[in-house]
Amino acid sequence: MSIYSMNDKGILKEIARRIRRRRLNMNMPQKELADKAGLSRTAISNIEQGNSFGVLTLIQVLRALEALEDLDAFLPDPGISPMQLARMKGRQRKRARAGRAQSRAKTDRSVTGSDGKSGVSDLNDSPNSDDSTSDKGGI
């Protein structure tokens, strides 16, 4: 039976069945699993019966069953998308976009001004400016 043909309760029962099977394959009583997971034996029984439980509880049970690596199969790390990789053309990203850095620099200059005077904002001054009143000096 396909997992996609199951409803949510059916999937929960399947997870419960797999947890129980893993525990039994390890020849581990519910009480021992409960102790290792930091849960009650009743909680383990409820899980194995297919009752709802949280993700944190699942992590505790998987850790106790030494099955945390199963999370990688369940939800693998997506890594870099193929589209992002194609845009980068095999190069490794070395810096953030200029837009964020420029806006941060503009904010910093608007507080102190590029001439160092507090409250003066001369964001439009640049070394390539034709403004002869600029006090930057030739660079």
mmCIF file of C-alpha atoms in Angstrom:
data_model
loop_
_atom_site.group_PDB
_atom_site.id
_atom_site.type_symbol
_atom_site.label_atom_id
_atom_site.label_comp_id
_atom_site.label_asym_id
_atom_site.label_seq_id
_atom_site.Cartn_x
_atom_site.Cartn_y
_atom_site.Cartn_z
ATOM 1 C CA MET A 1 0.000 0.000 0.000
ATOM 2 C CA SER A 2 1.322 3.447 -0.950
ATOM 3 C CA ILE A 3 1.909 5.901 1.865
ATOM 4 C CA TYR A 4 0.146 8.541 -0.283
ATOM 5 C CA SER A 5 -3.051 6.536 -0.226
ATOM 6 C CA MET A 6 -3.094 6.571 3.602
ATOM 7 C CA ASN A 7 -4.826 9.190 5.685
ATOM 8 C CA ASP A 8 -2.974 10.925 8.535
ATOM 9 C CA LYS A 9 -4.131 8.426 11.158
ATOM 10 C CA GLY A 10 -2.981 5.569 8.924
ATOM 11 C CA ILE A 11 0.471 7.126 8.554
ATOM 12 C CA LEU A 12 0.669 7.583 12.317
ATOM 13 C CA LYS A 13 -0.183 3.899 12.788
ATOM 14 C CA GLU A 14 2.557 2.974 10.286
ATOM 15 C CA ILE A 15 5.117 5.053 12.199
ATOM 16 C CA ALA A 16 3.960 3.351 15.407
ATOM 17 C CA ARG A 17 4.330 -0.081 13.795
ATOM 18 C CA ARG A 18 7.882 0.725 12.655
ATOM 19 C CA ILE A 19 8.913 2.035 16.073
ATOM 20 C CA ARG A 20 7.544 -1.090 17.735
ATOM 21 C CA ARG A 21 9.277 -3.352 15.179
ATOM 22 C CA ARG A 22 12.598 -1.546 15.736
ATOM 23 C CA ARG A 23 12.254 -1.906 19.506
ATOM 24 C CA LEU A 24 11.439 -5.616 19.256
ATOM 25 C CA ASN A 25 14.324 -6.216 16.818
ATOM 26 C CA MET A 26 16.613 -4.750 19.471
ATOM 27 C CA ASN A 27 15.006 -7.119 22.033
ATOM 28 C CA MET A 28 14.155 -4.101 24.176
ATOM 29 C CA PRO A 29 11.153 -4.040 26.538
ATOM 30 C CA GLN A 30 8.914 -0.940 26.536
ATOM 31 C CA LYS A 31 10.140 -0.041 30.038
ATOM 32 C CA GLU A 32 13.771 0.027 28.896
ATOM 33 C CA LEU A 33 12.929 2.175 25.872
ATOM 34 C CA ALA A 34 10.934 4.491 28.110
ATOM 35 C CA ASP A 35 13.853 4.861 30.535
ATOM 36 C CA LYS A 36 16.349 5.547 27.723
ATOM 37 C CA ALA A 37 13.999 8.070 26.098
ATOM 38 C CA GLY A 38 13.086 9.806 29.349
ATOM 39 C CA LEU A 39 9.417 8.905 28.909
ATOM 40 C CA SER A 40 6.937 6.770 30.773
ATOM 41 C CA ARG A 41 6.169 3.193 29.745
ATOM 42 C CA THR A 42 2.579 4.334 29.156
ATOM 43 C CA ALA A 43 3.827 6.962 26.693
ATOM 44 C CA ILE A 44 5.716 4.289 24.740
ATOM 45 C CA SER A 45 2.631 2.071 24.764
ATOM 46 C CA ASN A 46 0.491 4.956 23.477
ATOM 47 C CA ILE A 47 2.992 5.674 20.690
ATOM 48 C CA GLU A 48 3.045 2.019 19.634
ATOM 49 C CA GLN A 49 -0.762 1.955 19.573
ATOM 50 C CA GLY A 50 -0.781 4.811 17.074
ATOM 51 C CA ASN A 51 -1.876 7.613 19.372
ATOM 52 C CA SER A 52 -0.692 11.115 18.527
ATOM 53 C CA PHE A 53 2.662 12.296 19.836
ATOM 54 C CA GLY A 54 4.906 15.289 19.233
ATOM 55 C CA VAL A 55 8.069 15.692 17.210
ATOM 56 C CA LEU A 56 10.170 16.098 20.368
ATOM 57 C CA THR A 57 8.868 12.741 21.608
ATOM 58 C CA LEU A 58 9.740 11.184 18.242
ATOM 59 C CA ILE A 59 13.296 12.530 18.546
ATOM 60 C CA GLN A 60 13.602 11.118 22.087
ATOM 61 C CA VAL A 61 12.380 7.692 20.944
ATOM 62 C CA LEU A 62 14.623 7.636 17.858
ATOM 63 C CA ARG A 63 17.633 8.608 19.981
ATOM 64 C CA ALA A 64 16.862 5.807 22.454
ATOM 65 C CA LEU A 65 16.489 3.350 19.550
ATOM 66 C CA GLU A 66 19.794 4.620 18.088
ATOM 67 C CA ALA A 67 17.895 5.565 14.950
ATOM 68 C CA LEU A 68 18.470 9.320 14.612
ATOM 69 C CA GLU A 69 20.118 8.715 11.245
ATOM 70 C CA ASP A 70 16.657 7.738 9.997
ATOM 71 C CA LEU A 71 15.790 11.433 10.156
ATOM 72 C CA ASP A 72 18.236 12.028 7.286
ATOM 73 C CA ALA A 73 16.283 9.617 5.124
ATOM 74 C CA PHE A 74 13.016 11.163 6.314
ATOM 75 C CA LEU A 75 14.021 14.790 5.754
ATOM 76 C CA PRO A 76 17.389 15.093 3.983
ATOM 77 C CA ASP A 77 19.372 18.330 4.001
ATOM 78 C CA PRO A 78 18.284 20.157 0.825
ATOM 79 C CA GLY A 79 21.697 21.752 0.182
ATOM 80 C CA ILE A 80 21.998 24.304 -2.632
ATOM 81 C CA SER A 81 19.235 24.208 -5.199
ATOM 82 C CA PRO A 82 20.229 23.300 -8.768
ATOM 83 C CA MET A 83 19.054 26.735 -9.944
ATOM 84 C CA GLN A 84 21.250 28.525 -7.395
ATOM 85 C CA LEU A 85 24.168 26.283 -8.344
ATOM 86 C CA ALA A 86 23.657 27.093 -12.041
ATOM 87 C CA ARG A 87 23.601 30.842 -11.285
ATOM 88 C CA MET A 88 26.858 30.486 -9.377
ATOM 89 C CA LYS A 89 28.412 28.534 -12.287
ATOM 90 C CA GLY A 90 30.296 26.226 -9.935
ATOM 91 C CA ARG A 91 31.879 29.078 -7.969
ATOM 92 C CA GLN A 92 31.659 29.180 -4.216
ATOM 93 C CA ARG A 93 29.825 32.168 -2.796
ATOM 94 C CA LYS A 94 32.314 34.553 -1.155
ATOM 95 C CA ARG A 95 30.244 37.571 -0.108
ATOM 96 C CA ALA A 96 26.734 38.841 0.452
ATOM 97 C CA ARG A 97 24.834 40.932 -2.081
ATOM 98 C CA ALA A 98 25.998 44.516 -2.414
ATOM 99 C CA GLY A 99 22.481 45.881 -1.887
ATOM 100 C CA ARG A 100 22.457 45.021 1.811
ATOM 101 C CA ALA A 101 25.972 46.316 2.438
ATOM 102 C CA GLN A 102 25.306 49.567 0.556
ATOM 103 C CA SER A 103 22.088 50.253 2.446
ATOM 104 C CA ARG A 104 23.894 49.575 5.742
ATOM 105 C CA ALA A 105 26.725 51.943 4.731
ATOM 106 C CA LYS A 106 24.216 54.649 3.768
ATOM 107 C CA THR A 107 22.574 54.326 7.162
ATOM 108 C CA ASP A 108 25.957 54.611 8.892
ATOM 109 C CA ARG A 109 26.943 57.687 6.833
ATOM 110 C CA SER A 110 23.608 59.398 7.397
ATOM 111 C CA VAL A 111 24.284 59.320 11.148
ATOM 112 C CA THR A 112 27.882 60.604 11.052
ATOM 113 C CA GLY A 113 28.279 61.881 7.485
ATOM 114 C CA SER A 114 31.206 60.978 5.282
ATOM 115 C CA ASP A 115 33.028 64.076 6.481
ATOM 116 C CA GLY A 116 32.887 62.716 10.032
ATOM 117 C CA LYS A 117 30.590 65.474 11.312
ATOM 118 C CA SER A 118 27.617 64.231 13.279
ATOM 119 C CA GLY A 119 24.214 64.855 11.712
ATOM 120 C CA VAL A 120 25.595 65.713 8.249
ATOM 121 C CA SER A 121 24.413 63.532 5.408
ATOM 122 C CA ASP A 122 26.272 63.664 2.109
ATOM 123 C CA LEU A 123 25.307 60.328 0.590
ATOM 124 C CA ASN A 124 25.651 61.620 -2.965
ATOM 125 C CA ASP A 125 29.327 62.584 -2.619
ATOM 126 C CA SER A 126 31.613 60.181 -4.375
ATOM 127 C CA PRO A 127 35.241 60.232 -5.531
ATOM 128 C CA ASN A 128 34.018 60.418 -9.147
ATOM 129 C CA SER A 129 31.740 63.389 -8.497
ATOM 130 C CA ASP A 130 32.208 66.495 -10.686
ATOM 131 C CA ASP A 131 31.131 68.697 -7.748
ATOM 132 C CA SER A 132 33.980 71.163 -7.255
ATOM 133 C CA THR A 133 32.716 72.087 -3.769
ATOM 134 C CA SER A 134 33.433 68.607 -2.466
ATOM 135 C CA ASP A 135 36.009 68.661 0.342
ATOM 136 C CA LYS A 136 37.212 65.124 -0.372
ATOM 137 C CA GLY A 137 40.382 66.069 -2.192
ATOM 138 C CA GLY A 138 41.606 64.276 -5.280
ATOM 139 C CA ILE A 139 42.200 60.601 -4.945
#
